[in-house]
Coordinates of C-alpha atoms and ligand atoms in Angstrom, one line a residue:
M66 CA 88.7 95.8 71.2
T67 CA 88.4 97.1 74.8
D68 CA 90.9 99.5 76.3
V69 CA 91.4 97.4 79.4
V70 CA 90.5 93.8 80.3
V71 CA 90.7 92.9 84.0
A72 CA 91.3 89.2 84.8
G73 CA 89.5 88.7 88.2
G74 CA 86.4 90.3 89.7
G75 CA 87.2 90.3 93.4
L76 CA 87.4 93.5 95.3
V77 CA 90.6 94.6 93.7
G78 CA 89.7 93.8 90.1
L79 CA 86.2 95.4 90.3
A80 CA 87.5 98.5 92.1
V81 CA 90.2 99.0 89.4
A82 CA 87.6 98.5 86.7
W83 CA 85.3 101.0 88.3
R84 CA 87.9 103.7 88.7
A85 CA 89.4 103.1 85.2
A86 CA 85.9 103.3 83.6
R87 CA 85.3 106.6 85.4
R88 CA 88.5 107.8 83.7
G89 CA 86.8 107.3 80.4
L90 CA 88.4 103.9 79.5
S91 CA 86.3 101.0 78.1
V92 CA 86.7 98.1 80.5
T93 CA 85.8 94.4 80.6
V94 CA 86.1 92.2 83.7
V95 CA 86.4 88.4 83.3
D96 CA 85.6 86.2 86.3
D97 CA 83.6 82.9 86.4
A98 CA 82.8 83.4 90.1
P99 CA 83.1 87.1 91.0
G100 CA 83.5 87.7 94.7
A101 CA 83.9 84.0 95.6
G102 CA 87.7 84.3 96.3
A103 CA 89.4 85.9 99.2
S104 CA 87.0 88.8 99.0
A105 CA 84.2 86.5 100.3
A106 CA 86.2 85.6 103.4
A107 CA 87.7 89.0 104.4
A108 CA 86.8 90.3 107.8
G109 CA 86.8 93.8 106.4
M110 CA 89.3 95.3 108.9
L111 CA 90.9 98.5 107.7
A112 CA 93.7 98.1 110.1
P113 CA 97.1 99.4 109.0
V114 CA 98.1 100.3 112.5
A115 CA 97.0 97.2 114.4
E116 CA 98.4 95.0 111.6
A117 CA 101.7 97.0 111.4
G118 CA 104.7 94.7 111.7
Y119 CA 108.3 95.6 112.3
R120 CA 110.2 96.0 109.0
E121 CA 106.9 96.7 107.1
E122 CA 107.0 100.5 107.2
R123 CA 106.5 101.0 103.5
L124 CA 103.4 98.8 103.6
L125 CA 102.2 100.7 106.6
R126 CA 102.5 104.0 104.7
L127 CA 100.5 102.5 101.8
G128 CA 97.9 101.2 104.2
L129 CA 97.6 104.6 105.9
A130 CA 97.2 106.3 102.5
S131 CA 94.4 103.8 101.6
L132 CA 92.8 104.2 105.0
A133 CA 92.7 107.9 104.5
G134 CA 91.0 107.4 101.2
W135 CA 88.3 104.9 102.5
P136 CA 85.7 107.4 103.7
A137 CA 85.5 109.2 100.3
F138 CA 85.7 105.9 98.5
A139 CA 82.9 104.5 100.6
A140 CA 80.7 107.6 100.1
E141 CA 81.2 107.6 96.3
L142 CA 80.6 103.9 96.1
E143 CA 77.4 104.2 98.1
A144 CA 76.2 107.1 95.9
A145 CA 77.1 105.3 92.7
S146 CA 75.5 102.0 93.7
G147 CA 72.6 103.1 96.0
M148 CA 73.9 100.4 98.5
Q149 CA 75.5 100.7 101.9
V150 CA 79.0 99.4 102.5
G151 CA 79.0 99.3 106.4
L152 CA 82.0 101.6 107.2
R153 CA 82.5 101.5 110.9
T154 CA 84.8 104.1 112.6
A155 CA 84.7 103.2 116.3
G156 CA 88.3 102.0 116.2
T157 CA 90.0 98.8 117.3
L158 CA 90.6 97.5 120.8
V159 CA 93.6 95.2 121.1
V160 CA 93.7 93.2 124.4
G161 CA 96.0 90.7 126.0
F162 CA 95.6 87.9 128.6
D163 CA 98.9 87.2 130.2
E164 CA 102.2 89.0 130.9
D165 CA 103.7 88.0 127.6
D166 CA 100.6 89.3 125.7
V167 CA 100.8 92.6 127.6
R168 CA 104.5 92.9 126.8
E169 CA 103.7 92.4 123.2
L170 CA 101.0 95.2 123.4
D171 CA 103.6 97.5 124.9
S172 CA 106.1 96.9 122.1
L173 CA 103.3 97.4 119.5
L174 CA 102.4 100.7 121.3
L175 CA 106.1 101.8 121.2
F176 CA 106.4 101.0 117.5
Q177 CA 103.2 102.9 116.8
H178 CA 104.4 106.0 118.7
E179 CA 107.8 105.8 117.0
L180 CA 105.9 106.1 113.7
G181 CA 103.8 109.0 115.1
L182 CA 100.6 107.0 115.0
R183 CA 97.7 107.4 117.4
A184 CA 97.2 104.6 119.9
G185 CA 96.8 104.6 123.6
R186 CA 97.3 102.1 126.4
L187 CA 94.2 101.0 128.4
T188 CA 93.9 99.4 131.9
P189 CA 91.7 96.3 132.0
R190 CA 89.0 98.5 133.6
E191 CA 89.2 101.1 130.8
A192 CA 89.1 98.4 128.2
R193 CA 86.0 96.9 129.7
R194 CA 84.4 100.3 130.0
R195 CA 84.7 100.7 126.3
E196 CA 83.7 97.1 125.5
P197 CA 81.6 95.7 128.5
A198 CA 81.3 92.3 126.8
L199 CA 85.0 91.7 127.3
T200 CA 86.0 89.1 129.9
P201 CA 87.2 90.4 133.2
R202 CA 90.3 88.3 132.7
V203 CA 91.8 90.8 130.2
R204 CA 95.1 92.0 131.5
G205 CA 95.5 95.1 129.4
G206 CA 94.6 96.8 126.2
L207 CA 95.4 99.3 123.5
L208 CA 92.9 101.6 121.7
V209 CA 93.8 102.2 118.0
E210 CA 91.3 104.9 117.2
G211 CA 92.2 105.1 113.5
D212 CA 91.7 101.4 112.6
H213 CA 88.2 101.0 111.1
S214 CA 86.2 98.2 109.3
V215 CA 83.9 97.8 106.4
D216 CA 81.5 95.0 105.3
G217 CA 83.6 93.4 102.6
R218 CA 80.7 91.5 100.9
A219 CA 78.6 94.7 100.9
V220 CA 81.5 96.5 99.2
H221 CA 81.8 93.8 96.6
A222 CA 78.0 93.9 95.9
A223 CA 78.2 97.7 95.6
L224 CA 81.2 97.5 93.2
L225 CA 79.2 95.1 91.0
A226 CA 76.4 97.7 90.8
A227 CA 78.8 100.7 90.4
T228 CA 80.8 99.0 87.6
R229 CA 77.6 98.2 85.7
G230 CA 76.6 101.8 86.1
V231 CA 79.7 103.0 84.3
G232 CA 79.4 100.5 81.5
V233 CA 81.9 97.9 82.6
E234 CA 81.2 94.6 80.9
L235 CA 81.4 91.5 83.2
V236 CA 82.1 88.3 81.3
G237 CA 81.3 85.3 83.5
E238 CA 84.0 82.9 82.3
R239 CA 87.4 81.5 83.3
V240 CA 90.6 83.0 81.9
A241 CA 92.8 80.3 80.4
E242 CA 95.8 82.5 79.6
V243 CA 97.1 85.9 78.8
V244 CA 97.5 86.2 75.0
V245 CA 101.0 87.4 74.0
E246 CA 101.5 88.9 70.6
D247 CA 104.8 90.3 69.4
G248 CA 106.2 90.2 73.0
R249 CA 103.2 92.1 74.4
A250 CA 100.0 91.2 76.3
A251 CA 97.2 91.5 73.9
G252 CA 94.2 90.4 76.0
V253 CA 93.0 87.1 77.4
R254 CA 92.0 83.7 76.1
L255 CA 88.9 82.3 77.7
A256 CA 88.6 78.7 78.9
S257 CA 85.7 78.4 76.4
G258 CA 88.1 79.2 73.6
G259 CA 87.4 82.8 72.6
V260 CA 89.9 85.7 72.8
L261 CA 89.1 89.1 74.4
P262 CA 91.6 91.5 72.8
A263 CA 92.6 94.5 74.9
G264 CA 95.0 97.4 74.9
T265 CA 96.1 96.7 78.4
T266 CA 95.5 93.5 80.5
V267 CA 95.2 93.8 84.3
L268 CA 96.1 90.8 86.4
A269 CA 93.8 90.7 89.5
L270 CA 93.3 87.0 90.1
G271 CA 94.2 87.1 93.8
A272 CA 95.9 84.0 95.0
H273 CA 95.6 82.5 91.5
S274 CA 97.8 85.2 90.0
G275 CA 101.0 83.3 90.3
A276 CA 100.2 80.5 87.8
L277 CA 98.3 81.9 84.8
P278 CA 99.8 80.8 81.5
G279 CA 101.3 83.8 79.5
V280 CA 102.1 85.7 82.8
P281 CA 105.8 86.1 83.7
P282 CA 106.7 84.2 87.0
L283 CA 105.3 86.1 90.0
P284 CA 105.9 85.3 93.7
V285 CA 102.3 85.0 94.7
R286 CA 101.2 82.0 96.8
P287 CA 98.0 81.0 98.5
V288 CA 97.9 81.6 102.3
K289 CA 94.9 79.8 103.7
G290 CA 92.6 81.5 106.2
Q291 CA 89.6 79.9 108.0
I292 CA 87.0 82.3 109.2
L293 CA 83.6 82.1 111.0
R294 CA 80.4 84.2 110.9
L295 CA 78.1 84.4 113.8
A296 CA 74.7 86.0 114.2
G297 CA 72.6 87.3 117.1
A298 CA 75.1 89.8 118.4
E299 CA 73.0 92.9 118.3
G300 CA 74.7 95.5 120.5
L301 CA 77.3 93.1 121.7
L302 CA 80.4 94.9 120.3
E303 CA 81.1 98.4 119.3
H304 CA 84.7 98.1 118.2
T305 CA 86.7 95.6 116.3
V306 CA 88.4 93.5 119.1
R307 CA 91.8 91.9 118.4
A308 CA 93.2 89.7 121.1
L309 CA 96.3 87.9 122.0
V310 CA 95.2 84.8 123.9
R311 CA 98.4 83.4 125.4
G312 CA 100.3 84.2 122.3
R313 CA 97.6 83.2 119.8
H314 CA 95.9 85.9 117.7
V315 CA 92.1 86.1 117.2
Y316 CA 89.8 89.0 116.1
L317 CA 86.1 89.7 116.4
V318 CA 84.7 92.2 113.9
P319 CA 81.1 93.4 114.2
Y320 CA 79.2 93.9 111.0
G321 CA 75.6 94.4 109.7
D322 CA 72.8 93.9 112.1
G323 CA 74.2 91.7 114.8
G324 CA 76.8 89.9 112.8
V325 CA 80.3 89.1 114.1
I326 CA 83.2 87.7 112.1
V327 CA 85.7 85.6 114.0
G328 CA 89.1 85.0 112.4
A329 CA 91.3 83.8 111.2
T330 CA 93.8 81.0 110.8
V331 CA 97.0 81.6 108.8
E332 CA 98.1 78.4 107.1
D333 CA 100.6 77.5 104.3
R334 CA 98.7 74.6 102.7
G335 CA 98.3 75.5 99.1
F336 CA 94.8 75.7 97.7
D337 CA 93.3 73.6 100.5
A338 CA 89.6 74.7 100.9
R339 CA 88.8 72.4 103.9
V340 CA 87.3 73.9 107.0
T341 CA 88.9 71.8 109.8
A342 CA 87.6 70.9 113.2
G343 CA 90.8 72.2 114.7
G344 CA 90.6 75.5 112.9
V345 CA 87.0 76.1 114.0
H346 CA 87.7 74.9 117.5
D347 CA 90.7 77.2 118.0
L348 CA 88.8 80.3 116.7
L349 CA 85.7 79.6 118.8
H350 CA 87.7 78.8 121.9
D351 CA 89.8 82.0 121.7
A352 CA 86.8 84.2 120.8
I353 CA 84.8 82.8 123.8
E354 CA 87.8 83.5 126.1
V355 CA 87.8 87.1 124.9
V356 CA 84.0 87.7 124.8
P357 CA 82.2 84.9 126.8
E358 CA 78.8 85.7 125.3
V359 CA 80.0 84.5 121.9
E360 CA 79.0 81.0 123.3
E361 CA 75.4 82.0 122.9
L362 CA 75.6 83.3 119.3
E363 CA 74.5 81.3 116.2
L364 CA 77.3 79.9 114.1
I365 CA 76.0 80.7 110.6
E366 CA 79.0 80.1 108.3
T367 CA 82.4 78.6 108.2
L368 CA 84.7 79.3 105.2
A369 CA 88.3 78.9 104.1
R370 CA 89.9 81.0 101.3
W371 CA 93.4 82.0 100.2
R372 CA 95.1 85.3 100.8
P373 CA 97.3 86.2 97.8
G374 CA 100.6 86.1 99.8
T375 CA 104.0 87.6 98.6
P376 CA 107.4 87.2 100.2
D377 CA 107.2 90.7 101.9
N378 CA 103.4 90.7 102.5
A379 CA 103.0 93.7 100.2
P380 CA 101.1 93.9 96.9
L381 CA 102.4 93.8 93.4
L382 CA 101.4 96.9 91.5
G383 CA 102.3 98.7 88.2
Y384 CA 103.7 97.3 85.0
S385 CA 105.1 93.8 84.8
S386 CA 108.0 92.7 82.7
L387 CA 105.5 91.7 79.9
P388 CA 104.6 95.0 78.1
G389 CA 100.8 95.6 78.2
L390 CA 100.3 93.6 81.5
V391 CA 99.6 95.5 84.6
L392 CA 99.6 93.9 88.1
A393 CA 97.0 94.5 90.8
T394 CA 97.5 91.5 93.1
G395 CA 99.4 90.1 96.1
H396 CA 97.4 92.0 98.7
H397 CA 97.7 89.2 101.2
R398 CA 96.1 90.2 104.6
N399 CA 95.2 93.8 103.5
G400 CA 93.3 93.6 100.2
V401 CA 90.2 95.3 101.6
L402 CA 92.2 98.0 103.3
L403 CA 94.3 98.5 100.1
T404 CA 91.4 98.5 97.6
P405 CA 91.0 102.3 97.3
V406 CA 94.7 103.1 96.9
T407 CA 95.2 100.2 94.4
A408 CA 92.2 101.3 92.4
E409 CA 93.2 104.9 92.2
A410 CA 96.9 104.2 91.4
T411 CA 96.1 101.5 88.8
A412 CA 93.4 103.7 87.1
E413 CA 96.0 106.5 87.0
L414 CA 98.5 104.2 85.4
L415 CA 96.0 103.0 82.9
A416 CA 94.8 106.5 82.0
T417 CA 98.1 108.3 81.9
G418 CA 100.9 105.7 81.9
I419 CA 102.3 107.1 85.2
L420 CA 102.2 105.0 88.4
P421 CA 101.6 107.4 91.4
E422 CA 104.5 107.7 93.8
V423 CA 102.6 106.0 96.7
A424 CA 102.5 102.8 94.7
A425 CA 106.0 103.0 93.2
P426 CA 107.7 100.9 95.9
F427 CA 105.4 98.0 95.1
T428 CA 106.4 97.0 91.6
A429 CA 107.4 93.4 91.1
D430 CA 111.1 94.3 90.3
R431 CA 111.7 94.4 94.0
F432 CA 111.8 90.6 93.7
A433 CA 113.9 90.8 90.5
V434 CA 111.1 88.9 88.7
G435 CA 108.2 89.8 86.5
T436 CA 108.7 93.5 85.9
S437 CA 110.5 96.2 83.9
E438 CA 110.1 99.9 83.2
G439 CA 108.3 99.3 79.9
R440 CA 104.6 98.9 79.3
Ligands
FAD253 C1 90.2 84.7 106.2 C2 90.6 86.0 105.6 C3 90.4 87.2 106.2 C4 90.8 88.4 105.7 N1 90.5 89.6 106.3 C5 90.9 90.8 105.8 C6 90.7 92.0 106.5 O1 90.1 92.0 107.5 N2 91.1 93.1 105.9 C7 91.7 93.2 104.7 O2 92.1 94.2 104.3 N3 92.0 92.0 104.0 C8 91.6 90.8 104.6 N4 91.8 89.7 103.9 C9 92.6 89.7 102.6 C10 91.6 90.1 101.5 O3 90.5 89.2 101.5 C11 92.4 89.9 100.2 O4 93.6 90.5 100.2 C12 91.5 90.5 99.0 O5 90.2 89.9 99.1 C13 92.1 90.2 97.7 O6 91.2 90.6 96.7 P1 91.5 90.2 95.2 O7 90.4 90.8 94.4 O8 92.9 90.5 94.8 O9 91.4 88.6 95.2 P2 90.0 87.6 95.2 O10 89.0 88.2 96.1 O11 90.5 86.3 95.6 O12 89.5 87.7 93.8 C14 90.2 87.0 92.7 C15 89.1 86.7 91.7 O13 89.7 86.0 90.6 C16 88.8 85.0 90.1 N5 89.6 84.1 89.4 C17 90.6 83.3 89.8 N6 91.2 82.6 88.8 C18 90.4 82.9 87.7 C19 90.5 82.6 86.3 N7 91.4 81.7 85.9 N8 89.6 83.1 85.5 C20 88.7 84.1 85.9 N9 88.6 84.4 87.2 C21 89.5 83.9 88.1 C22 88.2 84.5 91.4 O14 86.9 83.9 91.0 C23 88.0 85.7 92.2 O15 86.7 86.3 92.1 C24 91.4 88.4 104.4 C25 91.6 87.2 103.7 C26 91.2 86.0 104.3 C27 91.4 84.8 103.5

């Protein structure tokens, strides 16, 4: 029997497995398509500040804690795997196109200053000095120095290598259910029929976490996002650029050698994996408005995946109401950002039975479902 079985080998499941194994636990991860979920689509923005919404201050604090942990996490991961994860620290430029957009930038700036966060207003000329590829039609900007990015797929590949390096076993199968014995999670049953018994079971199935047999009801729902990858943008962008184009949001995230990710739609359509003409059109249209040279780039990939959404956009961490079942899911738009803090907090819980304070507000009992004090 293994100490820990992790259901799900996306960024969150693998990072938890890696950190738990480094704490001396024996760990098995089960996933029939590791890395093919939301983690394949993520733009890789580490953006607690630019993403900060009103009424989401606790999530912002969690995001800032995770952002602070990213440089060390990336360095350790690169050392453990021998692979690069593409951490970029140039910051994020947020730009607006009309007066309403600029007003929204102002209120975002005010909110960030109220929280004591670093962000500064830029004139159109200053914005273009920092990012010459921006259209001259930009009406104003904000520089969020602390918001970084990482290459999400490179992080996943490095986690696969790092988990192998610390003896984590990866089982390439589907989980059919969490096995419950004497009122306690006792491992997982595979779709092929076998059972993997474990001391503790970790639920990290992303958007699929809400519907696994044996798991208490959880408010996790799929939030569809369509995203594009373009190539040929060597030297085009230094920063992540987020834009409000007449009220509509678009972002451009440079990665690798000349890659740019353009995203993303936000749609409540269940597990619909279709890439639509309208979705691609809107993303390209808005990206070209912001950076006209995008028109010349090669469109190399279109993809739709599902963010694991929750009612308050924050993750579900810690013990569930089923003893022996730990939650590491519901990361919605911030799963890449929150990977280090989730991994550290969950590994601490698995090793010591204590959930660190930073993660404590994110147990499922805030929704009065699926959790309790017990393990
Ligand atoms: C378009 C888009 C853009 C995004 N951009 C960003 C961003 O810039 N920054 C950011 O921080 N976040 C971003 N996100 C969010 C981020 O991608 C997610 O929060 C994160 O990837 C969640 O990781 P996960 O490991 O929990 O889930 P996933 O990556 O979905 O992994 C779940 C895993 O579970 C496996 N699985 C599912 N069911 C079963 C089963 N029954 N048995 C076995 N395995 C199973 C799947 O194969 C998958 O590998 C974005 C998301 C989308 C869709």
